Coordinates of C-alpha atoms in Angstrom, one line a residue:
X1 CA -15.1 -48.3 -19.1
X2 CA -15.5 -49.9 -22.1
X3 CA -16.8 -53.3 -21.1
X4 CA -19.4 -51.1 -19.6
X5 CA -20.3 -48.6 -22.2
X6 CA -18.8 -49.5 -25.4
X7 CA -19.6 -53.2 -25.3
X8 CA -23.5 -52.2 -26.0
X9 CA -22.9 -49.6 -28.7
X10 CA -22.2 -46.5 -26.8
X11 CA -19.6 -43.8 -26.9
X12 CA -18.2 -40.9 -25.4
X13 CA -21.1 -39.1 -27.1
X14 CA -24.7 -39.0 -25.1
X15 CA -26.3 -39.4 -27.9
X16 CA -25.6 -42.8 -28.0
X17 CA -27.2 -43.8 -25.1
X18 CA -30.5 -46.0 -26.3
X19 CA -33.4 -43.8 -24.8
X20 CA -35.7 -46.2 -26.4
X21 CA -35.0 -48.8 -24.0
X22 CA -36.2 -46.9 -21.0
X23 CA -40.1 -47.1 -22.2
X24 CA -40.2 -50.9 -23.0
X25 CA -43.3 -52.6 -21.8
X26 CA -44.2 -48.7 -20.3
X27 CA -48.3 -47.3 -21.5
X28 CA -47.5 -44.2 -19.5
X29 CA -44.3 -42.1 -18.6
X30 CA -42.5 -43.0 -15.3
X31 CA -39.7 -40.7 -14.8
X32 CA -38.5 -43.8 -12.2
X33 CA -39.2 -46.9 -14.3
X34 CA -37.6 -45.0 -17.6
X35 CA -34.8 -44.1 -15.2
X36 CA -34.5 -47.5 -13.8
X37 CA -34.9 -49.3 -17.2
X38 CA -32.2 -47.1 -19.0
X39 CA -29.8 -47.6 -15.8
X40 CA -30.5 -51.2 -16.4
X41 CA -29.9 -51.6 -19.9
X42 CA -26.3 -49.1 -20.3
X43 CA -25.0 -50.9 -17.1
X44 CA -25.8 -54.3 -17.5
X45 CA -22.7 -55.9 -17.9
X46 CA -21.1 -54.9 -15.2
X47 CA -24.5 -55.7 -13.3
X48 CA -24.4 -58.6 -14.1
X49 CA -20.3 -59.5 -13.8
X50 CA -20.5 -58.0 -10.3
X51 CA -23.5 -60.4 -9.6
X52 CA -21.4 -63.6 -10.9
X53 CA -18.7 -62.7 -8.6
X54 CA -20.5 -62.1 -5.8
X55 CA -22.1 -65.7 -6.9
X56 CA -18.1 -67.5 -7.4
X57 CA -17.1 -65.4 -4.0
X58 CA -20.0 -67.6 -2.3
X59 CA -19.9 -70.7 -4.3
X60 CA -16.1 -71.4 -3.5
X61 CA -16.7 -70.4 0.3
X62 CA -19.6 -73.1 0.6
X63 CA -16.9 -75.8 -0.6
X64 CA -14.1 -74.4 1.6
X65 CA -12.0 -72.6 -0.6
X66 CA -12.3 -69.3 1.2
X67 CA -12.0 -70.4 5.2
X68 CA -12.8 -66.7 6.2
X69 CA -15.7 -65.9 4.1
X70 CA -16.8 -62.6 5.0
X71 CA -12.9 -61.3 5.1
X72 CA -12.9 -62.3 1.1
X73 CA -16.4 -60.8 0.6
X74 CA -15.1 -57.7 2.5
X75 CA -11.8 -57.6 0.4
X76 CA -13.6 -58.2 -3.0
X77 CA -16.0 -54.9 -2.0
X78 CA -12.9 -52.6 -0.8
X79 CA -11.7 -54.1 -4.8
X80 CA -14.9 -53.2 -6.6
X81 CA -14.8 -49.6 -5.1
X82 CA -10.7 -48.9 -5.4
X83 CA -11.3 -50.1 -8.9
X84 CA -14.3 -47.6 -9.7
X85 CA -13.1 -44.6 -7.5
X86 CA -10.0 -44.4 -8.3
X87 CA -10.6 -43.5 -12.5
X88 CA -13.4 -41.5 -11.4
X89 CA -11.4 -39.4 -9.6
X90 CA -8.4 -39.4 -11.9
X91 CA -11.6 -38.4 -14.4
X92 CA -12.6 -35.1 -12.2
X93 CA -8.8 -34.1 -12.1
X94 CA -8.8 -34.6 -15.9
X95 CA -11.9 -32.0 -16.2
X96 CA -10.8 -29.8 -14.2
X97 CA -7.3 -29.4 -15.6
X98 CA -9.2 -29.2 -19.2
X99 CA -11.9 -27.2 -18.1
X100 CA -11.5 -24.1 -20.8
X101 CA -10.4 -26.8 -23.4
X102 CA -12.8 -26.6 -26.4
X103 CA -13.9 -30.5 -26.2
X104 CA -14.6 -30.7 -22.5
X105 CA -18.2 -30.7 -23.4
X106 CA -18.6 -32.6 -26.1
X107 CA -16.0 -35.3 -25.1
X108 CA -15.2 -34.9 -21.3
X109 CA -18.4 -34.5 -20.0
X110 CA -20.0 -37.5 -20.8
X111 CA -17.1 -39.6 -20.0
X112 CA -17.7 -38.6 -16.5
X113 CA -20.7 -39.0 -16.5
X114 CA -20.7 -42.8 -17.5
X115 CA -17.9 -43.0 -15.2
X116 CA -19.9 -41.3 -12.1
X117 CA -22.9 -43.5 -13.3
X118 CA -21.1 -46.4 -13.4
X119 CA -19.7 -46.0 -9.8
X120 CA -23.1 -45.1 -8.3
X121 CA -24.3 -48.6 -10.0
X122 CA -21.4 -50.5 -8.6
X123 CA -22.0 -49.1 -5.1
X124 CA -25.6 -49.5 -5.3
X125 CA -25.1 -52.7 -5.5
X126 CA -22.7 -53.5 -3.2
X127 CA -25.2 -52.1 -0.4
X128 CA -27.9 -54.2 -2.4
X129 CA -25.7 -57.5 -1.9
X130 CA -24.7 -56.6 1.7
X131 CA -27.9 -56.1 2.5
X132 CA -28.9 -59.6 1.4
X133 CA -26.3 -61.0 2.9
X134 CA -27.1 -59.5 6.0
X135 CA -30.7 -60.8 6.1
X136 CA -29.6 -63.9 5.3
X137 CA -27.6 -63.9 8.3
X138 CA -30.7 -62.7 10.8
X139 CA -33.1 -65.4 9.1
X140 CA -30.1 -67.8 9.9
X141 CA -30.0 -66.5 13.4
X142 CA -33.9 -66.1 13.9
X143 CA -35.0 -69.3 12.6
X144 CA -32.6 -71.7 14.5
X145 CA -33.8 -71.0 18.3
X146 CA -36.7 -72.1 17.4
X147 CA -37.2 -75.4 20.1
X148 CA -41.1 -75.5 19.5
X149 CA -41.1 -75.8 15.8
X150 CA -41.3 -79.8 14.5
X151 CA -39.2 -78.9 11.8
X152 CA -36.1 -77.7 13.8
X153 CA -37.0 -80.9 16.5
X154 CA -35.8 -83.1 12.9
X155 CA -32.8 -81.5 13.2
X156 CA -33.2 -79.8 9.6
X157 CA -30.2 -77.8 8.5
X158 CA -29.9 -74.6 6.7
X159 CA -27.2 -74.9 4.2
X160 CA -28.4 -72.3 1.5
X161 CA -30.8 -69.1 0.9
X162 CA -33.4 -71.2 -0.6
X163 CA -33.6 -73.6 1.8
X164 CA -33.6 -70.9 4.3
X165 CA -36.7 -69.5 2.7
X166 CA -38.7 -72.6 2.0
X167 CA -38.2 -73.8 5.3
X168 CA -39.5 -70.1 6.4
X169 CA -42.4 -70.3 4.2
X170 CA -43.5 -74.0 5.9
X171 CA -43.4 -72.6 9.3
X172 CA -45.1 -69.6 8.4
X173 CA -47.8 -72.3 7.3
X174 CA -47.6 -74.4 10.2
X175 CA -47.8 -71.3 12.8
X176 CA -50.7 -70.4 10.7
X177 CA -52.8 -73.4 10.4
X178 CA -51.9 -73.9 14.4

């Protein structure tokens, strides 16, 4: 929690939370870009640590550290949640317990709600990175039957996303200049 909240200048209080970040670059109110923006700005180190692990996870698979890759990837999710469920729920417990204490709105309240926030942000984003991972494993699939293509006839490999999507892009070209 307080990599998360505290590491930017928050607190236990809501009024810490920097509203004015929400309307950066905005001429008009968005209730889901202000959302998004605000989301983006109190959660964006863990955003971004989840993203560089995610990023090492792949890195050391591709140079054979990991040799089941998707076992780790699926162990390092079943982590991330255990690791944001389990205080969250501890959390609730708390609240409840405390729930005529005279504090439990000034002090309890908002801790659970950074810490439900946070959770919602970690699992967003491990269906955001599944996802990708998972459409990086149909272009993988769809794009290497294809016998009538000249770049496949070369023999050209797809060792990374980027390739994978510039090779895409050329035979999207090719198919449409045919």
């Amino acid at each position: 929690w307080c990599c998360c909240v505290v590491s930017q200048g928050n607190s236990n209080s809501l009024a810490s939370v920097d509203v004015a970040s929400g309307y950066v670059g905005l001429e008009s109110y968005s209730l889901v870009t202000v959302g998004f923006q605000l989301v983006l700005h109190t959660y964006s180190a863990p955003i971004l640590s989840h993203m560089l692990l995610i990023n090492g996870v792949e890195h050391n698979a591709r140079k054979g550290v990991f040799p089941n890759f998707r076992k780790h990837l699926v162990d390092v999710y079943a982590t991330s949640l255990y690791t944001r469920v389990l205080p969250l729920a501890t959390f609730c417990a708390l609240v409840l317990a405390q729930r005529y204490h005279l504090f439990v709105w000034s002090v309890f309240s908002p801790k659970l709600l950074y810490e439900t926030m946070h959770t919602l942000v970690i699992f967003t984003l491990l269906v955001v990175t599944e996802a990708c991972f998972q459409v990086q494993a149909l272009l993988k699939v769809q794009l290497s039957p294809f016998d009538t293509n000249p770049l496949v006839k070369r023999g050209l490999r797809f060792e990374s996303r980027a390739s994978v999507l510039k090779v895409f892009k050329v035979q999207l070209r090719y198919q449409h200049l045919s």
